[in-house]
JSON list of C-alpha atoms in Angstrom, two decimals:
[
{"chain": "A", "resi": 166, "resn": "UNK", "atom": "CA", "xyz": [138.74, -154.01, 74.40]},
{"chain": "A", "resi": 167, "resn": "UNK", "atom": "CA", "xyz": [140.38, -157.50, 73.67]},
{"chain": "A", "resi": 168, "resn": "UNK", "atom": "CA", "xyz": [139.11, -160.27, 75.03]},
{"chain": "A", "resi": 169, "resn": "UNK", "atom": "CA", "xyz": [141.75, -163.03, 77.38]},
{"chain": "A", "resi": 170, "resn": "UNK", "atom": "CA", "xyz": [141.52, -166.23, 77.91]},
{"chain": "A", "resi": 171, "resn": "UNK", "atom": "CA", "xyz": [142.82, -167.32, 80.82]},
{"chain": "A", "resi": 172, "resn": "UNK", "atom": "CA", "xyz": [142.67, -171.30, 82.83]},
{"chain": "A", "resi": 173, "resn": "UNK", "atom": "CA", "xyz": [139.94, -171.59, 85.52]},
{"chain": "A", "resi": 174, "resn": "UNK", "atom": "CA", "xyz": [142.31, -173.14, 88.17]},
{"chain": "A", "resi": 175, "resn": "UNK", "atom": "CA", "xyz": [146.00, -173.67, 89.07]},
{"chain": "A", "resi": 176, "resn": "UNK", "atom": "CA", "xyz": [147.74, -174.90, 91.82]},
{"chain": "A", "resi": 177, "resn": "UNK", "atom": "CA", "xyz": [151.44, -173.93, 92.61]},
{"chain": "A", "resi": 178, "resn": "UNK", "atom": "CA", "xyz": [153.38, -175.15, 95.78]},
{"chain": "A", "resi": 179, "resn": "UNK", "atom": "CA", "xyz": [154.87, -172.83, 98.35]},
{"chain": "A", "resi": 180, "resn": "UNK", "atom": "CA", "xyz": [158.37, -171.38, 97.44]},
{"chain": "A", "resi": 181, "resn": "UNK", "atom": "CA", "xyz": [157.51, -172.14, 93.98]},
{"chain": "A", "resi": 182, "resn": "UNK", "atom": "CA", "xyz": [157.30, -169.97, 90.91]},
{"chain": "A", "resi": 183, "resn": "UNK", "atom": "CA", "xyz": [154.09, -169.67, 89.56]},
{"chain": "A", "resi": 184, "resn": "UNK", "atom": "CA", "xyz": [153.20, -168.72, 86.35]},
{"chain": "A", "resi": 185, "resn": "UNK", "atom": "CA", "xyz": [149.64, -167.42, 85.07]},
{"chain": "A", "resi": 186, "resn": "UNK", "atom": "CA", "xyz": [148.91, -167.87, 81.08]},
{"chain": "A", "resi": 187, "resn": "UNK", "atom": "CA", "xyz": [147.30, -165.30, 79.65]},
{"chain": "A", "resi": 188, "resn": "UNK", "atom": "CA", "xyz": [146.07, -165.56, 75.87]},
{"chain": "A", "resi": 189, "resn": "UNK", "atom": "CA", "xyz": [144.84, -162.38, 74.18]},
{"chain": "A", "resi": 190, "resn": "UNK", "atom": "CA", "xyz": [145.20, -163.33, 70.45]},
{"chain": "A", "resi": 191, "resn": "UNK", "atom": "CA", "xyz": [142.96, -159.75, 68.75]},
{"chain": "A", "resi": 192, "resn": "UNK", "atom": "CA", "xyz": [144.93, -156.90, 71.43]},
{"chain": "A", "resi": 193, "resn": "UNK", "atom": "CA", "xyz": [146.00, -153.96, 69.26]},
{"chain": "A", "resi": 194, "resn": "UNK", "atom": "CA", "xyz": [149.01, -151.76, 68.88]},
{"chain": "A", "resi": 195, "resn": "UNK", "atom": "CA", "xyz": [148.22, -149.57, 71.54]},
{"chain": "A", "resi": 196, "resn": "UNK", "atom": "CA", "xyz": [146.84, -151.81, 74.22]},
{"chain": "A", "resi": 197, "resn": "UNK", "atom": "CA", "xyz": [148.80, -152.60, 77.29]},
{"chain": "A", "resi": 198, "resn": "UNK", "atom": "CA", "xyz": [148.30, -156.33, 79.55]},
{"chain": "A", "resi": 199, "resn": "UNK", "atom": "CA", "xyz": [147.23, -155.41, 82.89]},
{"chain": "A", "resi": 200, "resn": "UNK", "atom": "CA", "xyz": [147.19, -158.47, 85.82]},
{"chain": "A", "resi": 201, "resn": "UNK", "atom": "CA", "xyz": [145.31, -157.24, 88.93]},
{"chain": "A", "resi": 202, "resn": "UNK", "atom": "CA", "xyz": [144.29, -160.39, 92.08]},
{"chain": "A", "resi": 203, "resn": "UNK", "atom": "CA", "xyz": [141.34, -160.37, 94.39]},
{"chain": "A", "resi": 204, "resn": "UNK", "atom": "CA", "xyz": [142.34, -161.87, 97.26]},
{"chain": "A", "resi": 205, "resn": "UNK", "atom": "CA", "xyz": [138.90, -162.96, 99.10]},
{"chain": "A", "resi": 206, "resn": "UNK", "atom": "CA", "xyz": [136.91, -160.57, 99.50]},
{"chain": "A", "resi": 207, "resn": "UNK", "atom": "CA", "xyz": [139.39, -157.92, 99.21]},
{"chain": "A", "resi": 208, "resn": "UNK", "atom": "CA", "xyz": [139.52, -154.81, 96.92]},
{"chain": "A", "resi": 209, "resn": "UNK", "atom": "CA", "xyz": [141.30, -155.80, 93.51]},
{"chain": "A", "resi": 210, "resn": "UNK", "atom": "CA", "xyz": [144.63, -155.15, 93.44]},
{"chain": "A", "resi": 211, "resn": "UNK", "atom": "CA", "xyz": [146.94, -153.76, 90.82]},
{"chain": "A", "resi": 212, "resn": "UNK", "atom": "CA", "xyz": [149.96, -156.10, 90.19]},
{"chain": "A", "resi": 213, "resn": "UNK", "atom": "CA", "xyz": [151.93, -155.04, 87.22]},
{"chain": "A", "resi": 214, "resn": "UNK", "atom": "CA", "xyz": [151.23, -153.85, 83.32]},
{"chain": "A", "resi": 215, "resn": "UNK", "atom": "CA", "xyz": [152.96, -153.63, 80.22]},
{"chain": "A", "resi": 216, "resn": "UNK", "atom": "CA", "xyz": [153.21, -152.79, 76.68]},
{"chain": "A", "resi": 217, "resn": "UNK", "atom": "CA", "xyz": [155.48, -154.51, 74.59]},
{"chain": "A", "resi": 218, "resn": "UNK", "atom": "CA", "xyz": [158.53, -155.28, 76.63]},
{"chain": "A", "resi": 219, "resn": "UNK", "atom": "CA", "xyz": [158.88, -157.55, 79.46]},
{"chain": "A", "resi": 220, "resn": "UNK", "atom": "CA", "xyz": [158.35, -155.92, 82.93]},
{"chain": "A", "resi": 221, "resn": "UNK", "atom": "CA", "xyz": [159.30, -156.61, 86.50]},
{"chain": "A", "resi": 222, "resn": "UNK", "atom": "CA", "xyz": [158.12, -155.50, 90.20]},
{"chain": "A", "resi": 223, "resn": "UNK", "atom": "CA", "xyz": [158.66, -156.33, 93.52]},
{"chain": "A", "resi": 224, "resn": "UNK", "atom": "CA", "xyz": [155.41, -158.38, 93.57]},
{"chain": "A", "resi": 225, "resn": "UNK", "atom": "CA", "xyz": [155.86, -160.06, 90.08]},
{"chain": "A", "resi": 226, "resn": "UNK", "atom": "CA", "xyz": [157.07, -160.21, 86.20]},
{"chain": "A", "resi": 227, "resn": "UNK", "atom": "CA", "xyz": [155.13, -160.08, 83.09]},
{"chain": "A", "resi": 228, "resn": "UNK", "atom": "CA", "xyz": [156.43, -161.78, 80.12]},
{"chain": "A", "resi": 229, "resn": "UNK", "atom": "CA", "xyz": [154.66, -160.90, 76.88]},
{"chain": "A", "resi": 230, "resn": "UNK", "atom": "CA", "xyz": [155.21, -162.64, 73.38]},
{"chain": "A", "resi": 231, "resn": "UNK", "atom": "CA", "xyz": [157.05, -161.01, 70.73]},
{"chain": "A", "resi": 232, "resn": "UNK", "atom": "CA", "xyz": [153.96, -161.29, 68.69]},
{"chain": "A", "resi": 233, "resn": "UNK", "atom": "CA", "xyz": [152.02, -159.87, 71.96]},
{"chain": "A", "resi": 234, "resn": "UNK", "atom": "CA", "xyz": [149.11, -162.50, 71.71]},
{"chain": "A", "resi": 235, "resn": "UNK", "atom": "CA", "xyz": [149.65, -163.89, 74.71]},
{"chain": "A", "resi": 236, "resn": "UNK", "atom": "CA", "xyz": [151.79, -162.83, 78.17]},
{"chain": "A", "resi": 237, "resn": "UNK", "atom": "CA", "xyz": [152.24, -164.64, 81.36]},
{"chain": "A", "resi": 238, "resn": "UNK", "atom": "CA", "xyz": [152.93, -163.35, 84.95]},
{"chain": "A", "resi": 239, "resn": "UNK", "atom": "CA", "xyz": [155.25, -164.86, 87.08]},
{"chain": "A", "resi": 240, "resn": "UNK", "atom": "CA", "xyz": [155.14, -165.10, 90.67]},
{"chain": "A", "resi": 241, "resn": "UNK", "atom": "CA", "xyz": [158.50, -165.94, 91.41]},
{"chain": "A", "resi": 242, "resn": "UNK", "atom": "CA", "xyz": [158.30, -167.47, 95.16]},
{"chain": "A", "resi": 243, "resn": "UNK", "atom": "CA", "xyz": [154.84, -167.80, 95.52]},
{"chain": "A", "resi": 244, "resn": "UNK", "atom": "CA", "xyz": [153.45, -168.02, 99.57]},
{"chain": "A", "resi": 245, "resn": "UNK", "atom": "CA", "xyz": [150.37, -168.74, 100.85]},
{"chain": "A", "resi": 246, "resn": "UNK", "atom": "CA", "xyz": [149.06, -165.29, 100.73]},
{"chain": "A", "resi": 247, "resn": "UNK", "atom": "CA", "xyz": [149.85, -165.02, 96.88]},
{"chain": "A", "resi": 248, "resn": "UNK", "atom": "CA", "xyz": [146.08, -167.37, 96.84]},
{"chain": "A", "resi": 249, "resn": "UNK", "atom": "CA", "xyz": [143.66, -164.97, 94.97]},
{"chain": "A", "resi": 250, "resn": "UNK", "atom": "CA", "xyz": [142.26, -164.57, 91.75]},
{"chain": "A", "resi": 251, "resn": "UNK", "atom": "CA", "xyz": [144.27, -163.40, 89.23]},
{"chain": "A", "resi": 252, "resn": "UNK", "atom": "CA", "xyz": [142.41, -161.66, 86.24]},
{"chain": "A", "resi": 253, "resn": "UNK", "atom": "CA", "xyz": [144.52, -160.60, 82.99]},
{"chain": "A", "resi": 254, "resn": "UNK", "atom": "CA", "xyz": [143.10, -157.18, 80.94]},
{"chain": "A", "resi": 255, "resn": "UNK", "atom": "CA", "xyz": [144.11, -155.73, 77.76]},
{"chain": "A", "resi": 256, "resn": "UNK", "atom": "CA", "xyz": [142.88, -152.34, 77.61]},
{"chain": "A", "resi": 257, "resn": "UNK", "atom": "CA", "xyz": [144.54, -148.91, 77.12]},
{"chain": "A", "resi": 258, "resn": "UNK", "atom": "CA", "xyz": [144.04, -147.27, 80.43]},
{"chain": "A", "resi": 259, "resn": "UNK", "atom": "CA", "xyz": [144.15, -149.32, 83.30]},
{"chain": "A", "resi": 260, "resn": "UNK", "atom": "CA", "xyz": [141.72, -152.07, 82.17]},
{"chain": "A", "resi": 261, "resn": "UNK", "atom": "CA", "xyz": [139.04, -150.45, 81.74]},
{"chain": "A", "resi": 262, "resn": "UNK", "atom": "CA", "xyz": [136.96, -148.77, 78.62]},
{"chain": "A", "resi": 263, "resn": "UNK", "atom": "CA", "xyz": [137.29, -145.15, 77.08]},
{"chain": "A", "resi": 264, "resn": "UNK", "atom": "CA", "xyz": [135.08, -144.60, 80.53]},
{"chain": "A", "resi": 265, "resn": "UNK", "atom": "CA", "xyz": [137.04, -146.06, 82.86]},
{"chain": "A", "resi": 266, "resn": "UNK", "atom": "CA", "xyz": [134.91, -148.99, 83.42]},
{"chain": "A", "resi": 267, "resn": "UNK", "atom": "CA", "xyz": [136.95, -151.91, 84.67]},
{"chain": "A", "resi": 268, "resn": "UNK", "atom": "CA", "xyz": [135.38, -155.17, 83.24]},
{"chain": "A", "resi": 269, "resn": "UNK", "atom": "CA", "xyz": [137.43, -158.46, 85.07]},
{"chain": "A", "resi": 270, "resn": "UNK", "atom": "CA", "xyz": [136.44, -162.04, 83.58]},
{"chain": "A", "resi": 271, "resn": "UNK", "atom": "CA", "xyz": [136.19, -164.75, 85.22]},
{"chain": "A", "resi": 272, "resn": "UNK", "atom": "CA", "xyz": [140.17, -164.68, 86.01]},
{"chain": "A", "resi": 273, "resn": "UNK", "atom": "CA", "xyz": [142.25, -167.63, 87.14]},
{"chain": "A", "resi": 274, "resn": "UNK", "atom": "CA", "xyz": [141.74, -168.82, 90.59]},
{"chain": "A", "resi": 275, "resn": "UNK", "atom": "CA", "xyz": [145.20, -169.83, 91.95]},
{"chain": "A", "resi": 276, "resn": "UNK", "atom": "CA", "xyz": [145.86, -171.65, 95.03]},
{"chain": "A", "resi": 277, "resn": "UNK", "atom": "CA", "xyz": [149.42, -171.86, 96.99]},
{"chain": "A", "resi": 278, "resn": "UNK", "atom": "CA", "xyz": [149.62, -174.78, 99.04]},
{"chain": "A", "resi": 279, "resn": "UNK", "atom": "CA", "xyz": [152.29, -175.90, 101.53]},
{"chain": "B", "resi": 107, "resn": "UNK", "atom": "CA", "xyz": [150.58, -144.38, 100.90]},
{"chain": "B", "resi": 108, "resn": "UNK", "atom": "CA", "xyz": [148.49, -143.88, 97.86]},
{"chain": "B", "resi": 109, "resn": "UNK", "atom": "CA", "xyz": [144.87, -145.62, 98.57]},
{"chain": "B", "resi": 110, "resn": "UNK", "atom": "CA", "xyz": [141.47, -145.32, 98.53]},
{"chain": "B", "resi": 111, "resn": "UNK", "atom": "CA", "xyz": [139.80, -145.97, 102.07]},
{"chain": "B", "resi": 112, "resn": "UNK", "atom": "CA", "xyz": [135.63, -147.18, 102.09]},
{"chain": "B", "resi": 113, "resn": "UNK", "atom": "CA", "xyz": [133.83, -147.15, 105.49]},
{"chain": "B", "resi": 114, "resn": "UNK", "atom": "CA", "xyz": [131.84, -148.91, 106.79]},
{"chain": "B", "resi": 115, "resn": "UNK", "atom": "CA", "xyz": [133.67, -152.18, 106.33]},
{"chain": "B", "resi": 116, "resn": "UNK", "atom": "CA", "xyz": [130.38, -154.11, 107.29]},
{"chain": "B", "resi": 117, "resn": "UNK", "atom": "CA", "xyz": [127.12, -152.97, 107.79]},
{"chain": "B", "resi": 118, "resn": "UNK", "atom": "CA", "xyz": [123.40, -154.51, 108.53]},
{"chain": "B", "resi": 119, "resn": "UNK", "atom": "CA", "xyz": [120.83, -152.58, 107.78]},
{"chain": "B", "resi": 120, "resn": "UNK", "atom": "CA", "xyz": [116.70, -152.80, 107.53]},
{"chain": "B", "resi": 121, "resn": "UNK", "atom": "CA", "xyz": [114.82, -152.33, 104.36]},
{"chain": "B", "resi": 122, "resn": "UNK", "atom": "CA", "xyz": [114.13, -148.70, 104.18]},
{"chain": "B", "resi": 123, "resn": "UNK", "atom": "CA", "xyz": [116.50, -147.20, 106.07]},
{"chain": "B", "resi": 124, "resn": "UNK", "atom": "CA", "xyz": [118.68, -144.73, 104.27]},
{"chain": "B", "resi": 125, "resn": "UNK", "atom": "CA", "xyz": [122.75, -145.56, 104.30]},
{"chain": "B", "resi": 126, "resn": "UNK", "atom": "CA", "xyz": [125.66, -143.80, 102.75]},
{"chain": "B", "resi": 127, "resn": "UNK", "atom": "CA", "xyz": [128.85, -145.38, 102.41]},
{"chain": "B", "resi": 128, "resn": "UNK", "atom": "CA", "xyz": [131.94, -142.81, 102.26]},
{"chain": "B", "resi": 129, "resn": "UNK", "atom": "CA", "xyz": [134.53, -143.38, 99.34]},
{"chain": "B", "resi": 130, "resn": "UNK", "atom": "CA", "xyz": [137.90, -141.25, 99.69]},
{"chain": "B", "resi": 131, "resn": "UNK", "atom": "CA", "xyz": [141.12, -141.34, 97.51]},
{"chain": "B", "resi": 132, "resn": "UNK", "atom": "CA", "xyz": [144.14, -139.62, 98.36]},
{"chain": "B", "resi": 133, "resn": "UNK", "atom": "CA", "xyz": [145.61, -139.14, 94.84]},
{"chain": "B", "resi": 134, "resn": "UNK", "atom": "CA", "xyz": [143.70, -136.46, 93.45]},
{"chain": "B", "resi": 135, "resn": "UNK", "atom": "CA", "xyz": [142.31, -138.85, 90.67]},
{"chain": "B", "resi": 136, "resn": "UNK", "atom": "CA", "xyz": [139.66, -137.21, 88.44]},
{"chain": "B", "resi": 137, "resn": "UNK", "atom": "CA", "xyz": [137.91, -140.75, 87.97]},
{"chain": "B", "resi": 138, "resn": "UNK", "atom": "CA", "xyz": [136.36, -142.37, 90.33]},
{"chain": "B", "resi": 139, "resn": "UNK", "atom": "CA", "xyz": [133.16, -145.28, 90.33]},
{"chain": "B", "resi": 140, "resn": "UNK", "atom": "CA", "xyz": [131.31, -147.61, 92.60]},
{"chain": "B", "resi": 141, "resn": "UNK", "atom": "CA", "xyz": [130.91, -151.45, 91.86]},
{"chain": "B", "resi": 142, "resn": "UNK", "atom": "CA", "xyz": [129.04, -154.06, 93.31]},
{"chain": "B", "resi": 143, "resn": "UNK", "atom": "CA", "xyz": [130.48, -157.72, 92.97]},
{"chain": "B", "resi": 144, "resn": "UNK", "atom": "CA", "xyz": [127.87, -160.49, 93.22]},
{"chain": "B", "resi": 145, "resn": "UNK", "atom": "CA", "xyz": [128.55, -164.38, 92.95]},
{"chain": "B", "resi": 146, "resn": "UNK", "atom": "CA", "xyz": [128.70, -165.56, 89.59]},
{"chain": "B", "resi": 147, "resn": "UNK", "atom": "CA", "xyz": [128.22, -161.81, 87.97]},
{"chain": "B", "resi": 148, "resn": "UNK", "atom": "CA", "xyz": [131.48, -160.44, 88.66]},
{"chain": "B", "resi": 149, "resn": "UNK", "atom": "CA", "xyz": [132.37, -156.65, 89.16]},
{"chain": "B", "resi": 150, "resn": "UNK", "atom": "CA", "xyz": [129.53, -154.11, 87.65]},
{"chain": "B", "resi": 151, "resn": "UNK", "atom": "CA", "xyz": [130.02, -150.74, 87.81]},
{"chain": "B", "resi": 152, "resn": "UNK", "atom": "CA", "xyz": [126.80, -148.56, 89.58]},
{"chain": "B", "resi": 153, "resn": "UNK", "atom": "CA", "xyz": [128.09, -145.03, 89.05]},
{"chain": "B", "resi": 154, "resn": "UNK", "atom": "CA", "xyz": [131.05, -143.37, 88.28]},
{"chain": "B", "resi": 155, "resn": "UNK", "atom": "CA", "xyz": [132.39, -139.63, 87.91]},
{"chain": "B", "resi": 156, "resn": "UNK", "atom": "CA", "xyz": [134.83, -137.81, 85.25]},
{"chain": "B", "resi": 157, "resn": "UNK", "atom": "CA", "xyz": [135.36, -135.04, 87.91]},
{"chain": "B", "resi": 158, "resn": "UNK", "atom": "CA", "xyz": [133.99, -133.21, 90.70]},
{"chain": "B", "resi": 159, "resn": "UNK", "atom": "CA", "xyz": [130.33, -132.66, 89.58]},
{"chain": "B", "resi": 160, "resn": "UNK", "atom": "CA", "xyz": [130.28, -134.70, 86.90]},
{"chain": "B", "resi": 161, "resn": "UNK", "atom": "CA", "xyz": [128.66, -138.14, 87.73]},
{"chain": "B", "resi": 162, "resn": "UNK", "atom": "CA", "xyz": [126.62, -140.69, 85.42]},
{"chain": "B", "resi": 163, "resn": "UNK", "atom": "CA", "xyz": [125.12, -144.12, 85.88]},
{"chain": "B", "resi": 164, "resn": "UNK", "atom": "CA", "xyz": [127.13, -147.60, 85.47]},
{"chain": "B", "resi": 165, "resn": "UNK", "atom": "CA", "xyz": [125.46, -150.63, 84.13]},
{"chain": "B", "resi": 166, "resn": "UNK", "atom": "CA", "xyz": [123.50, -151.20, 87.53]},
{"chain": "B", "resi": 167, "resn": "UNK", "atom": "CA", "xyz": [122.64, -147.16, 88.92]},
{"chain": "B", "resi": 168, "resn": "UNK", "atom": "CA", "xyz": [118.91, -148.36, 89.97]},
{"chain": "B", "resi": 169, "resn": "UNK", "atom": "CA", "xyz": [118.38, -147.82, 93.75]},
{"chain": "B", "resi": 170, "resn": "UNK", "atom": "CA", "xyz": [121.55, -145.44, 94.27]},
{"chain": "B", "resi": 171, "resn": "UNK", "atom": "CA", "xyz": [122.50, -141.93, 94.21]},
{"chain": "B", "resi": 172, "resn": "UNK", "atom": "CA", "xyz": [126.05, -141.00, 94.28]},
{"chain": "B", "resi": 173, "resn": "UNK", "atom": "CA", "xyz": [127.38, -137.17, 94.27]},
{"chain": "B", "resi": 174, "resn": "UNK", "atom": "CA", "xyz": [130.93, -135.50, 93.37]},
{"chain": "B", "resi": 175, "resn": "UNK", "atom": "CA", "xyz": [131.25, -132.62, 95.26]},
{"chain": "B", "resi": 176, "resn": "UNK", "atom": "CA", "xyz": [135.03, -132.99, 96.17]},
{"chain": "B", "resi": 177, "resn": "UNK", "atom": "CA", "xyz": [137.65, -134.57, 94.45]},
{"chain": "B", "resi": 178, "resn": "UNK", "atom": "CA", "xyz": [138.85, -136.69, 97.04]},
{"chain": "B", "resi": 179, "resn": "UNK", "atom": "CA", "xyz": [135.20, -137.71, 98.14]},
{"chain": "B", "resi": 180, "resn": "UNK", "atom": "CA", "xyz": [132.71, -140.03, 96.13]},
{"chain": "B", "resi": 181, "resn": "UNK", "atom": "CA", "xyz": [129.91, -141.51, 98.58]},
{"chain": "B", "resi": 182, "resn": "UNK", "atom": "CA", "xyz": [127.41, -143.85, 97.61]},
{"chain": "B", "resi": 183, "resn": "UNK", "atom": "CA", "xyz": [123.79, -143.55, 98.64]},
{"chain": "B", "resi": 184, "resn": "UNK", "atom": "CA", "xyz": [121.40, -146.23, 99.30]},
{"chain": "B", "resi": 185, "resn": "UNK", "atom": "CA", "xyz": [118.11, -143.66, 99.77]},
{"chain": "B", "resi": 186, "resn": "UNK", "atom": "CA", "xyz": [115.50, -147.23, 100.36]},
{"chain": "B", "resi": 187, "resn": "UNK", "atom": "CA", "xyz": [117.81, -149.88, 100.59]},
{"chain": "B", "resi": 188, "resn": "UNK", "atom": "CA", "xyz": [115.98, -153.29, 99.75]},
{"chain": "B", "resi": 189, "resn": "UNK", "atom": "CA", "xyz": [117.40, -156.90, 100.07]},
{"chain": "B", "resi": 190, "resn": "UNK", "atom": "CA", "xyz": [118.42, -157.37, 96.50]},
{"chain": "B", "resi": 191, "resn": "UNK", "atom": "CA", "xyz": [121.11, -154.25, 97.58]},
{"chain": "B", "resi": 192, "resn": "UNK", "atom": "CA", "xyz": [122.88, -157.26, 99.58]},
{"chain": "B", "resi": 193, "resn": "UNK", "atom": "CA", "xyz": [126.23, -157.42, 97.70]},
{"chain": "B", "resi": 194, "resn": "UNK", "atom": "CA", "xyz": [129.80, -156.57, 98.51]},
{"chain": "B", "resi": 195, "resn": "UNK", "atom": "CA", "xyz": [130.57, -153.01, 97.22]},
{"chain": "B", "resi": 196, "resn": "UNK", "atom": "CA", "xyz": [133.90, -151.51, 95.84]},
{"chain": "B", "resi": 197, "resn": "UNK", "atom": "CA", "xyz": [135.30, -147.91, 95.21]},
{"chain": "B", "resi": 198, "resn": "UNK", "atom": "CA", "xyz": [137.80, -147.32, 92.54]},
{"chain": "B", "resi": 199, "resn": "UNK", "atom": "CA", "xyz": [139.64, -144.21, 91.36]},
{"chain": "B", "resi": 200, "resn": "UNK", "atom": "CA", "xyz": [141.83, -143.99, 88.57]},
{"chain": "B", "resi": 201, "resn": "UNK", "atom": "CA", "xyz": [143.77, -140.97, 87.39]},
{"chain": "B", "resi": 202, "resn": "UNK", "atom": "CA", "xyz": [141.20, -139.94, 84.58]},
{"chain": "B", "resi": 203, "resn": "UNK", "atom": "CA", "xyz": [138.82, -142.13, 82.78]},
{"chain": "B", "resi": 204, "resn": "UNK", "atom": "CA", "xyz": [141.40, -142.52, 79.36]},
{"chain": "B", "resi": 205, "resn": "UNK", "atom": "CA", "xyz": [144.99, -141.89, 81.27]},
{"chain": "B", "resi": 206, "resn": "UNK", "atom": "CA", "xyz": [146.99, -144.16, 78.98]},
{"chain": "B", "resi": 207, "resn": "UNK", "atom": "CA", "xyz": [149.10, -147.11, 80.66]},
{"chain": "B", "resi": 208, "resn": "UNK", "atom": "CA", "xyz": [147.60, -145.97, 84.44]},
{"chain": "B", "resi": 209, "resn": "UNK", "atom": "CA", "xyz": [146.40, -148.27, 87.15]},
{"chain": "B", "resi": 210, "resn": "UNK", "atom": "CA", "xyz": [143.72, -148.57, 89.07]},
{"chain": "B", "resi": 211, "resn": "UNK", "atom": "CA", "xyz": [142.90, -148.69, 93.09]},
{"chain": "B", "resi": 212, "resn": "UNK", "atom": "CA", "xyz": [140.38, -149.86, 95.00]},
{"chain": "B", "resi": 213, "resn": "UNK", "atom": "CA", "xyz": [139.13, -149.81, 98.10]},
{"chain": "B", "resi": 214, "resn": "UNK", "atom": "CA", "xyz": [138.91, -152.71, 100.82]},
{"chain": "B", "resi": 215, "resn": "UNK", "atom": "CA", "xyz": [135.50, -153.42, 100.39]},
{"chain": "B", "resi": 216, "resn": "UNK", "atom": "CA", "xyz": [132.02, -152.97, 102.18]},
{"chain": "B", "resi": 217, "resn": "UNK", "atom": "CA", "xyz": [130.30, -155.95, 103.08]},
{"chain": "B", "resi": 218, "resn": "UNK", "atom": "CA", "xyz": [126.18, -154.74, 102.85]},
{"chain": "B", "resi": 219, "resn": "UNK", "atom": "CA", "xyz": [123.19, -157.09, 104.28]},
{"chain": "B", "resi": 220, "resn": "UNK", "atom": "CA", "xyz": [119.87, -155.53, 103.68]},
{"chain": "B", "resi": 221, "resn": "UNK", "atom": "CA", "xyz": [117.38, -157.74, 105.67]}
]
């Protein structure tokens, strides 16, 4: 699976968009960009994947290059609650390996404040 | 509402004593695994299963059992527990191990002290 580099920290202010880098310069053709956040303590949580094309939810976007070497997500009025770590994958199923094995780095730890 | 519910939440327990935390998805995933998330070494996966009665160990199986008898059921098994079990513990499922473009859940969590 491809590697992502992703910044340690970031700090967004209430209301505000935030938006998560994501570089993931060696993903192949058929490798999608998965974001998942731990909130603390909590269970991961799936927040939105994509292939190729850009991709919205009702929790977030995901805007991925052209060249698909890097992506970011975009939390577009970020509250309090939106403070988790946010860990980006490139992997063909899900995030994880051919055996399902989810493998999260170190992720970027993103705090909302009023 | 799709999800996959852990129980206990929290639990303190005594070296020795034998615990099983319960693991249940409501999807009817094929895959599901068990992962323990310590500071500073991130998730690692203990056990995991294809399908009903298939299991086989993670990176970190030592000290747990795990069986697959149901689809929907995948319970973890601490037969001696010992402190170095102490960690916060996660369920997952996933459709099946290589479902393209799929996502995974997770469960809320169970927060084990072995003392």
């Amino acid at each position: 699976d491809a590697k992502t580099t992703q910044p340690t920290s970031m700090d967004c202010a209430e209301g505000r968009a935030a938006n998560l880098p994501c570089n993931h310069s060696t993903i192949s053709g058929n490798e999608y960009v998965y974001w998942y956040r731990q909130i603390h303590s909590q269970g991961p949580q799936y927040i939105i994947h994509g292939l190729k094309n850009n991709e919205t939810n009702e929790m977030a976007s995901l805007i991925i290059t052209e060249d698909r070497k890097s992506s970011t997500l975009i939390l577009p009025h970020a509250t309090l609650r939106d403070t988790a770590v946010y860990y980006c994958i490139v992997s063909f199923n899900a995030g994880g390996t051919s055996y399902g094995k989810l493998t999260f780095g170190q992720g970027t730890i993103l705090t909302v404040h009023p | 509402e799709a999800q996959v519910t852990q129980n206990p939440r929290y639990l303190i327990t005594v070296t020795g004593k034998k615990l099983t935390v319960t693991c249940s998805q409501n999807m009817n995933h094929e895959y599901m695994s068990w992962y323990r998330q310590d500071p500073g070494l991130g998730l690692r996966q203990i056990y995991y299963s294809m399908n009903v009665e298939v299991t086989d160990k993670g990176d970190v199986p030592e000290g747990y059992k795990v069986s697959r008898k149901e689809k929907r059921n995948f319970p973890l098994i601490l037969e001696s527990p010992s402190p170095n079990q102490t960690s916060l513990y996660f369920c997952a499922s996933l459709p099946a191990a290589r479902a393209y473009g799929t996502e995974a859940f997770f469960g809320q969590g169970t927060r084990l002290t072995v003392v």
